[in-house]
Structures are given as C-alpha cells and as structure tokens.
C-alpha cells in the first residue's frame, strides 16, 4: 500500500475520473464543420442504388442528391464532394462526359447549387477515372501509359466546365505532375479566381480504395501505381506538398487517412494552408463490416477513427459518416 505523499505523487488518472472531467480536458474535439460528405450521383437511374460494398451509401439520383445536400446543410457540415457516374455507353478514351456541360457531374453541380446556394460548399471531383472506358485518371498514349501533359489539358477543360456549373471548390485527384498550376491558370483565364482548389496532394496507391470502384462503376484494368504514390514512401509526400503549394493550392489533402496518419501529421506540421484528409471507402467498410458482425461497437469506432484523424492534424475530414456524425455531435 502506498503511503500518502510517496510515489506516485503525480496521478494522471485524476483527469480521467468522470465523463465531465474527460470532456473538459479533451485535447481534440470534433465539430460538424469539420466534415465534408463525399456523394455519388449516377446517370440514368430512377431510384438510389445501394453500394453493396459500402453499407448505407448509395449512388444517388439527381433528386435524392438534392435531398442529401439539404440534409447536409441541416446537419451543419461544411461541404459535399460530388462524384459523377455516367452511363457506361458514354465513356470513351478521353473521358468526354467530364467536359460535357451536360455530363452528369456538371448537371449535378447545377442541381445542388440551385438547392443549397452558398449554405454548403459544393465541391467537385476533378478526375477522368469515372468517365474513361479504360478507367485511368488520364489520357493514354500509344503504349497504354498515362500521358501526363495530355491529361493536364483535359483537366484544364474540366476545371472550367465545373466552375461554370457552380463548383465552389474543385478537387483534382489524378496525381498528375503540374495539375494544380494548370488548373489555377485555367480557372483564372475565365475569371473564376474565386473558385478554390483542394489539392489531392498525397494520394497513395492503396488497397483500401476497393469499395470505391463499385461506387463509381470503375472500368479500370491494371493499377495506378505510375501516378499514385507508393505506400512505402514518406519523403515524396513532402515534395508533392511543396509543389502543390508553389502552384497555388488553396487547401491540401492526404488520402487515405487512417493508414497514413504519420504522413498527415507531417503535412499538417508544415503546411501554411488548411489540411484535409479523406477517410476512404475501405476504412468505412471495414468498420461497418466489423460492426455488423458484432465484433466492435460501431458508434464508438466511428468517433475514435474520426478523432484520430483530426488529432493527427486534419482540419477537415471527408467521410461517408459526415452527416450521421454531425447529427450525433449536435
């Protein structure tokens, strides 16, 4: 038995004695404004289509997407990131639906802006993978390789049509060298200096993207290892960060979030612009699947994972639980 006044004199457990004590001394707090909701809208459907690998997530119709955006406003989250899924017959080698003013993503951007105005940041995925028949994030050359500079030309066009459709923020996710500078120039050329760029600065070639392939109806064959980063590497993330900041990124992102909290912390430590992290489909699906099996407490696991991402340095989190988490926090 320890005599009063002897070791241990310092007792950290005093600050864990009750829920109210733990709440008062919490170093990291989640808030609805931290969250951005990724949402999928699919062309040619009359009812939302459940995504089997992501329980609770759907491919929206235009109408159900508008309802989801209104729900996001009511929950107090900051933004919605839209991914468009065109009809399979419209995909081609250049990803034409991505620059068609009447392509599904551009139509959805106009729909959502009409629904919520400026009450929610309306963000758009700026990438070709959902619209190409080969499923890559860029234009292929004669040898089947992703042609970086030809792809940048397509990204510039995409940025302009997405801005015209009402995007407050564009999110270039293709990991092409020079993409931020080209997109900034393209936006400025049409007088859209007000449209911000959320740079997918650090995006790894991750196995955790699996369920997302179903969500966007991916046509991918092969992999994306020649343009997305190697999970073994950390230093190149800081190089990517420096380049994106130099090219004019307004915000930067790390994707995936959970498996790369060390990278997120490094980026957050040195970035002079806001830092986001994307809790991707595989992270979501693992928790949902384990909870369905009864192996973990679903709600506690969700909030623990989100807290860990914010603690590592994310100011904003893209998560499929955005609205649910925000509602439970309010």
GROMACS .gro file of C-alpha atoms in nm:
model
  330
    1UNK     CA    1   0.000   0.000   0.000
    2UNK     CA    2   0.135   0.343  -0.098
    3UNK     CA    3   0.181   0.587   0.187
    4UNK     CA    4   0.024   0.927   0.127
    5UNK     CA    5   0.279   1.167  -0.022
    6UNK     CA    6   0.509   0.897  -0.154
    7UNK     CA    7   0.536   0.779  -0.514
    8UNK     CA    8   0.335   0.825  -0.727
    9UNK     CA    9   0.278   1.190  -0.638
   10UNK     CA   10   0.168   1.274  -0.989
   11UNK     CA   11  -0.152   1.091  -1.078
   12UNK     CA   12  -0.277   1.149  -1.435
   13UNK     CA   13  -0.582   0.937  -1.357
   14UNK     CA   14  -0.725   1.234  -1.163
   15UNK     CA   15  -0.810   1.388  -1.502
   16UNK     CA   16  -0.996   1.075  -1.613
   17UNK     CA   17  -1.228   1.033  -1.317
   18UNK     CA   18  -1.561   1.120  -1.482
   19UNK     CA   19  -1.717   1.195  -1.820
   20UNK     CA   20  -1.735   1.566  -1.744
   21UNK     CA   21  -1.368   1.574  -1.637
   22UNK     CA   22  -1.261   1.389  -1.951
   23UNK     CA   23  -1.470   1.624  -2.165
   24UNK     CA   24  -1.318   1.932  -2.004
   25UNK     CA   25  -0.957   1.826  -2.063
   26UNK     CA   26  -1.007   1.675  -2.408
   27UNK     CA   27  -0.733   1.798  -2.641
   28UNK     CA   28  -0.915   1.715  -2.964
   29UNK     CA   29  -1.277   1.798  -3.037
   30UNK     CA   30  -1.486   1.709  -3.338
   31UNK     CA   31  -1.734   1.959  -3.476
   32UNK     CA   32  -1.988   1.928  -3.760
   33UNK     CA   33  -1.799   2.196  -3.954
   34UNK     CA   34  -1.502   1.959  -3.972
   35UNK     CA   35  -1.683   1.727  -4.213
   36UNK     CA   36  -1.726   1.702  -4.589
   37UNK     CA   37  -1.960   1.441  -4.737
   38UNK     CA   38  -1.848   1.251  -5.049
   39UNK     CA   39  -2.154   1.171  -5.261
   40UNK     CA   40  -2.208   0.976  -5.583
   41UNK     CA   41  -2.466   1.066  -5.847
   42UNK     CA   42  -2.540   0.821  -6.125
   43UNK     CA   43  -2.687   0.894  -6.462
   44UNK     CA   44  -2.991   0.706  -6.589
   45UNK     CA   45  -3.138   0.567  -6.265
   46UNK     CA   46  -3.481   0.638  -6.119
   47UNK     CA   47  -3.411   0.526  -5.761
   48UNK     CA   48  -3.095   0.540  -5.545
   49UNK     CA   49  -2.880   0.230  -5.592
   50UNK     CA   50  -2.723   0.081  -5.275
   51UNK     CA   51  -2.349   0.019  -5.295
   52UNK     CA   52  -2.310  -0.337  -5.169
   53UNK     CA   53  -1.951  -0.290  -5.050
   54UNK     CA   54  -2.041   0.027  -4.859
   55UNK     CA   55  -2.349  -0.044  -4.644
   56UNK     CA   56  -2.558   0.270  -4.602
   57UNK     CA   57  -2.406   0.452  -4.902
   58UNK     CA   58  -2.587   0.485  -5.236
   59UNK     CA   59  -2.544   0.606  -5.590
   60UNK     CA   60  -2.789   0.896  -5.590
   61UNK     CA   61  -3.040   1.007  -5.845
   62UNK     CA   62  -3.043   1.378  -5.916
   63UNK     CA   63  -3.343   1.420  -5.686
   64UNK     CA   64  -3.206   1.213  -5.399
   65UNK     CA   65  -2.875   1.400  -5.424
   66UNK     CA   66  -3.056   1.729  -5.374
   67UNK     CA   67  -3.223   1.586  -5.064
   68UNK     CA   68  -2.884   1.465  -4.935
   69UNK     CA   69  -2.738   1.812  -4.986
   70UNK     CA   70  -3.024   1.972  -4.793
   71UNK     CA   71  -2.973   1.719  -4.513
   72UNK     CA   72  -2.603   1.809  -4.506
   73UNK     CA   73  -2.690   2.176  -4.464
   74UNK     CA   74  -2.925   2.095  -4.179
   75UNK     CA   75  -2.655   1.888  -4.008
   76UNK     CA   76  -2.411   2.179  -4.018
   77UNK     CA   77  -2.132   2.015  -4.216
   78UNK     CA   78  -1.910   2.228  -4.437
   79UNK     CA   79  -1.919   2.067  -4.779
   80UNK     CA   80  -2.023   1.797  -5.021
   81UNK     CA   81  -1.779   1.643  -5.270
   82UNK     CA   82  -1.958   1.520  -5.582
   83UNK     CA   83  -1.855   1.224  -5.798
   84UNK     CA   84  -2.043   1.171  -6.123
   85UNK     CA   85  -2.111   0.825  -6.265
   86UNK     CA   86  -2.206   0.846  -6.635
   87UNK     CA   87  -2.385   0.582  -6.834
   88UNK     CA   88  -2.140   0.314  -6.948
   89UNK     CA   89  -2.212   0.382  -7.315
   90UNK     CA   90  -2.094   0.742  -7.280
   91UNK     CA   91  -1.747   0.659  -7.152
   92UNK     CA   92  -1.462   0.688  -7.401
   93UNK     CA   93  -1.084   0.710  -7.413
   94UNK     CA   94  -1.081   1.084  -7.342
   95UNK     CA   95  -1.346   1.086  -7.071
   96UNK     CA   96  -1.576   1.311  -7.272
   97UNK     CA   97  -1.855   1.323  -7.008
   98UNK     CA   98  -1.608   1.502  -6.782
   99UNK     CA   99  -1.604   1.810  -7.005
  100UNK     CA  100  -1.956   1.793  -7.144
  101UNK     CA  101  -2.161   2.076  -6.987
  102UNK     CA  102  -2.448   1.827  -6.981
  103UNK     CA  103  -2.239   1.548  -6.829
  104UNK     CA  104  -2.381   1.401  -6.510
  105UNK     CA  105  -2.134   1.571  -6.276
  106UNK     CA  106  -2.192   1.916  -6.425
  107UNK     CA  107  -2.570   1.866  -6.416
  108UNK     CA  108  -2.546   1.755  -6.052
  109UNK     CA  109  -2.336   2.058  -5.961
  110UNK     CA  110  -2.603   2.287  -6.101
  111UNK     CA  111  -2.874   2.090  -5.919
  112UNK     CA  112  -2.701   2.112  -5.583
  113UNK     CA  113  -2.613   2.480  -5.616
  114UNK     CA  114  -2.977   2.553  -5.702
  115UNK     CA  115  -3.084   2.355  -5.396
  116UNK     CA  116  -2.844   2.489  -5.132
  117UNK     CA  117  -2.687   2.801  -5.282
  118UNK     CA  118  -2.392   2.908  -5.070
  119UNK     CA  119  -2.506   2.737  -4.749
  120UNK     CA  120  -2.283   2.438  -4.830
  121UNK     CA  121  -1.951   2.429  -5.011
  122UNK     CA  122  -2.022   2.242  -5.332
  123UNK     CA  123  -1.708   2.056  -5.437
  124UNK     CA  124  -1.635   1.853  -5.749
  125UNK     CA  125  -1.404   1.563  -5.813
  126UNK     CA  126  -1.177   1.673  -6.096
  127UNK     CA  127  -1.053   1.349  -6.246
  128UNK     CA  128  -1.114   1.134  -6.553
  129UNK     CA  129  -1.136   0.787  -6.399
  130UNK     CA  130  -1.516   0.783  -6.373
  131UNK     CA  131  -1.558   0.890  -6.737
  132UNK     CA  132  -1.293   0.692  -6.928
  133UNK     CA  133  -1.359   0.349  -7.077
  134UNK     CA  134  -1.018   0.230  -6.954
  135UNK     CA  135  -1.074   0.361  -6.600
  136UNK     CA  136  -0.747   0.550  -6.565
  137UNK     CA  137  -0.724   0.903  -6.432
  138UNK     CA  138  -0.583   1.039  -6.755
  139UNK     CA  139  -0.538   1.012  -7.129
  140UNK     CA  140  -0.340   0.711  -7.251
  141UNK     CA  141  -0.059   0.727  -7.507
  142UNK     CA  142   0.001   0.479  -7.789
  143UNK     CA  143   0.172   0.241  -7.546
  144UNK     CA  144  -0.113   0.246  -7.297
  145UNK     CA  145   0.066   0.468  -7.046
  146UNK     CA  146  -0.099   0.768  -6.880
  147UNK     CA  147   0.021   1.076  -7.070
  148UNK     CA  148   0.077   1.338  -6.802
  149UNK     CA  149   0.071   1.652  -7.015
  150UNK     CA  150  -0.214   1.545  -7.243
  151UNK     CA  151  -0.410   1.473  -6.927
  152UNK     CA  152  -0.339   1.822  -6.793
  153UNK     CA  153  -0.511   1.968  -7.099
  154UNK     CA  154  -0.822   1.768  -7.014
  155UNK     CA  155  -0.804   1.875  -6.651
  156UNK     CA  156  -0.795   2.241  -6.756
  157UNK     CA  157  -1.116   2.190  -6.956
  158UNK     CA  158  -1.277   2.004  -6.668
  159UNK     CA  159  -1.194   2.281  -6.423
  160UNK     CA  160  -1.364   2.538  -6.642
  161UNK     CA  161  -1.685   2.343  -6.700
  162UNK     CA  162  -1.709   2.251  -6.332
  163UNK     CA  163  -1.664   2.614  -6.232
  164UNK     CA  164  -1.927   2.719  -6.485
  165UNK     CA  165  -2.162   2.455  -6.339
  166UNK     CA  166  -2.131   2.606  -5.993
  167UNK     CA  167  -1.846   2.436  -5.807
  168UNK     CA  168  -1.716   2.644  -5.518
  169UNK     CA  169  -1.414   2.412  -5.492
  170UNK     CA  170  -1.252   2.173  -5.740
  171UNK     CA  171  -1.067   1.866  -5.614
  172UNK     CA  172  -0.804   1.741  -5.861
  173UNK     CA  173  -0.742   1.380  -5.759
  174UNK     CA  174  -0.547   1.236  -6.050
  175UNK     CA  175  -0.193   1.293  -5.915
  176UNK     CA  176  -0.060   1.432  -6.243
  177UNK     CA  177   0.257   1.640  -6.217
  178UNK     CA  178   0.174   2.010  -6.253
  179UNK     CA  179  -0.201   1.969  -6.221
  180UNK     CA  180  -0.254   2.245  -5.965
  181UNK     CA  181  -0.076   2.513  -6.166
  182UNK     CA  182  -0.257   2.422  -6.488
  183UNK     CA  183  -0.597   2.418  -6.319
  184UNK     CA  184  -0.532   2.750  -6.144
  185UNK     CA  185  -0.439   2.910  -6.475
  186UNK     CA  186  -0.746   2.762  -6.645
  187UNK     CA  187  -0.979   2.897  -6.379
  188UNK     CA  188  -0.819   3.240  -6.378
  189UNK     CA  189  -0.843   3.262  -6.759
  190UNK     CA  190  -1.223   3.253  -6.737
  191UNK     CA  191  -1.238   3.497  -6.447
  192UNK     CA  192  -1.301   3.235  -6.179
  193UNK     CA  193  -1.036   3.342  -5.933
  194UNK     CA  194  -1.297   3.279  -5.664
  195UNK     CA  195  -1.303   2.901  -5.721
  196UNK     CA  196  -1.073   2.728  -5.472
  197UNK     CA  197  -0.855   2.423  -5.533
  198UNK     CA  198  -0.847   2.140  -5.281
  199UNK     CA  199  -0.535   1.956  -5.394
  200UNK     CA  200  -0.516   1.581  -5.354
  201UNK     CA  201  -0.155   1.640  -5.259
  202UNK     CA  202  -0.082   1.299  -5.107
  203UNK     CA  203  -0.272   1.009  -5.262
  204UNK     CA  204  -0.140   0.658  -5.221
  205UNK     CA  205  -0.197   0.358  -5.448
  206UNK     CA  206  -0.398   0.194  -5.172
  207UNK     CA  207  -0.576  -0.139  -5.141
  208UNK     CA  208  -0.836   0.044  -4.931
  209UNK     CA  209  -0.991   0.202  -5.242
  210UNK     CA  210  -1.160  -0.127  -5.331
  211UNK     CA  211  -1.524  -0.044  -5.246
  212UNK     CA  212  -1.494   0.291  -5.423
  213UNK     CA  213  -1.451   0.107  -5.753
  214UNK     CA  214  -1.806  -0.019  -5.721
  215UNK     CA  215  -1.933   0.324  -5.614
  216UNK     CA  216  -1.811   0.492  -5.933
  217UNK     CA  217  -1.864   0.198  -6.169
  218UNK     CA  218  -1.492   0.186  -6.243
  219UNK     CA  219  -1.375   0.038  -6.573
  220UNK     CA  220  -1.015   0.014  -6.454
  221UNK     CA  221  -0.785  -0.260  -6.576
  222UNK     CA  222  -0.437  -0.273  -6.424
  223UNK     CA  223  -0.340  -0.032  -6.147
  224UNK     CA  224  -0.249   0.331  -6.084
  225UNK     CA  225   0.097   0.281  -5.940
  226UNK     CA  226   0.268   0.501  -6.201
  227UNK     CA  227   0.090   0.812  -6.075
  228UNK     CA  228  -0.040   0.744  -5.724
  229UNK     CA  229   0.223   0.718  -5.450
  230UNK     CA  230   0.397   0.410  -5.319
  231UNK     CA  231   0.269   0.325  -4.968
  232UNK     CA  232   0.628   0.260  -4.861
  233UNK     CA  233   0.734   0.622  -4.915
  234UNK     CA  234   0.705   0.931  -4.697
  235UNK     CA  235   0.959   1.188  -4.820
  236UNK     CA  236   0.796   1.224  -5.160
  237UNK     CA  237   0.477   1.339  -4.985
  238UNK     CA  238   0.660   1.647  -4.865
  239UNK     CA  239   0.790   1.708  -5.216
  240UNK     CA  240   0.435   1.685  -5.351
  241UNK     CA  241   0.322   1.928  -5.082
  242UNK     CA  242   0.589   2.183  -5.171
  243UNK     CA  243   0.499   2.164  -5.540
  244UNK     CA  244   0.125   2.199  -5.483
  245UNK     CA  245   0.172   2.499  -5.256
  246UNK     CA  246   0.405   2.661  -5.507
  247UNK     CA  247   0.148   2.605  -5.783
  248UNK     CA  248  -0.131   2.772  -5.586
  249UNK     CA  249  -0.324   2.508  -5.391
  250UNK     CA  250  -0.570   2.670  -5.151
  251UNK     CA  251  -0.608   2.354  -4.941
  252UNK     CA  252  -0.428   2.020  -4.941
  253UNK     CA  253  -0.538   1.666  -4.869
  254UNK     CA  254  -0.396   1.333  -4.758
  255UNK     CA  255  -0.573   1.021  -4.889
  256UNK     CA  256  -0.631   0.763  -4.741
  257UNK     CA  257  -0.647   0.897  -4.387
  258UNK     CA  258  -0.629   0.612  -4.135
  259UNK     CA  259  -0.333   0.412  -4.269
  260UNK     CA  260  -0.134   0.732  -4.326
  261UNK     CA  261  -0.175   0.930  -4.005
  262UNK     CA  262   0.203   0.971  -3.987
  263UNK     CA  263   0.201   1.140  -4.328
  264UNK     CA  264  -0.097   1.354  -4.230
  265UNK     CA  265   0.089   1.473  -3.920
  266UNK     CA  266   0.398   1.561  -4.125
  267UNK     CA  267   0.192   1.758  -4.377
  268UNK     CA  268  -0.008   1.938  -4.109
  269UNK     CA  269   0.306   2.039  -3.925
  270UNK     CA  270   0.447   2.237  -4.217
  271UNK     CA  271   0.152   2.334  -4.436
  272UNK     CA  272   0.051   2.700  -4.433
  273UNK     CA  273  -0.288   2.623  -4.588
  274UNK     CA  274  -0.575   2.416  -4.444
  275UNK     CA  275  -0.520   2.039  -4.443
  276UNK     CA  276  -0.790   1.781  -4.515
  277UNK     CA  277  -0.790   1.403  -4.501
  278UNK     CA  278  -1.015   1.156  -4.680
  279UNK     CA  279  -1.140   0.862  -4.477
  280UNK     CA  280  -1.187   0.640  -4.779
  281UNK     CA  281  -1.426   0.362  -4.873
  282UNK     CA  282  -1.220   0.074  -4.735
  283UNK     CA  283  -1.182   0.246  -4.399
  284UNK     CA  284  -1.558   0.297  -4.387
  285UNK     CA  285  -1.643  -0.055  -4.499
  286UNK     CA  286  -1.411  -0.226  -4.250
  287UNK     CA  287  -1.581  -0.060  -3.955
  288UNK     CA  288  -1.928  -0.123  -4.094
  289UNK     CA  289  -1.847  -0.490  -4.161
  290UNK     CA  290  -1.692  -0.550  -3.821
  291UNK     CA  291  -1.985  -0.378  -3.651
  292UNK     CA  292  -2.232  -0.589  -3.848
  293UNK     CA  293  -2.053  -0.898  -3.717
  294UNK     CA  294  -2.085  -0.767  -3.363
  295UNK     CA  295  -1.709  -0.751  -3.320
  296UNK     CA  296  -1.688  -0.379  -3.238
  297UNK     CA  297  -1.913  -0.101  -3.111
  298UNK     CA  298  -1.999   0.083  -3.433
  299UNK     CA  299  -2.054   0.436  -3.298
  300UNK     CA  300  -1.752   0.429  -3.070
  301UNK     CA  301  -1.532   0.300  -3.352
  302UNK     CA  302  -1.655   0.570  -3.591
  303UNK     CA  303  -1.582   0.853  -3.350
  304UNK     CA  304  -1.249   0.706  -3.241
  305UNK     CA  305  -1.137   0.685  -3.603
  306UNK     CA  306  -1.253   1.040  -3.680
  307UNK     CA  307  -1.089   1.175  -3.364
  308UNK     CA  308  -0.761   1.008  -3.458
  309UNK     CA  309  -0.767   1.174  -3.799
  310UNK     CA  310  -0.830   1.516  -3.650
  311UNK     CA  311  -0.573   1.462  -3.376
  312UNK     CA  312  -0.313   1.387  -3.644
  313UNK     CA  313  -0.374   1.731  -3.793
  314UNK     CA  314  -0.669   1.729  -4.032
  315UNK     CA  315  -0.874   2.046  -4.019
  316UNK     CA  316  -1.139   1.887  -4.239
  317UNK     CA  317  -1.234   1.523  -4.292
  318UNK     CA  318  -1.406   1.375  -4.594
  319UNK     CA  319  -1.608   1.089  -4.453
  320UNK     CA  320  -1.915   0.891  -4.556
  321UNK     CA  321  -2.034   0.933  -4.197
  322UNK     CA  322  -2.027   1.313  -4.224
  323UNK     CA  323  -2.397   1.377  -4.178
  324UNK     CA  324  -2.453   1.100  -3.922
  325UNK     CA  325  -2.154   1.208  -3.714
  326UNK     CA  326  -2.255   1.574  -3.731
  327UNK     CA  327  -2.609   1.494  -3.619
  328UNK     CA  328  -2.479   1.299  -3.320
  329UNK     CA  329  -2.241   1.579  -3.223
  330UNK     CA  330  -2.509   1.849  -3.222
   0.00000   0.00000   0.00000
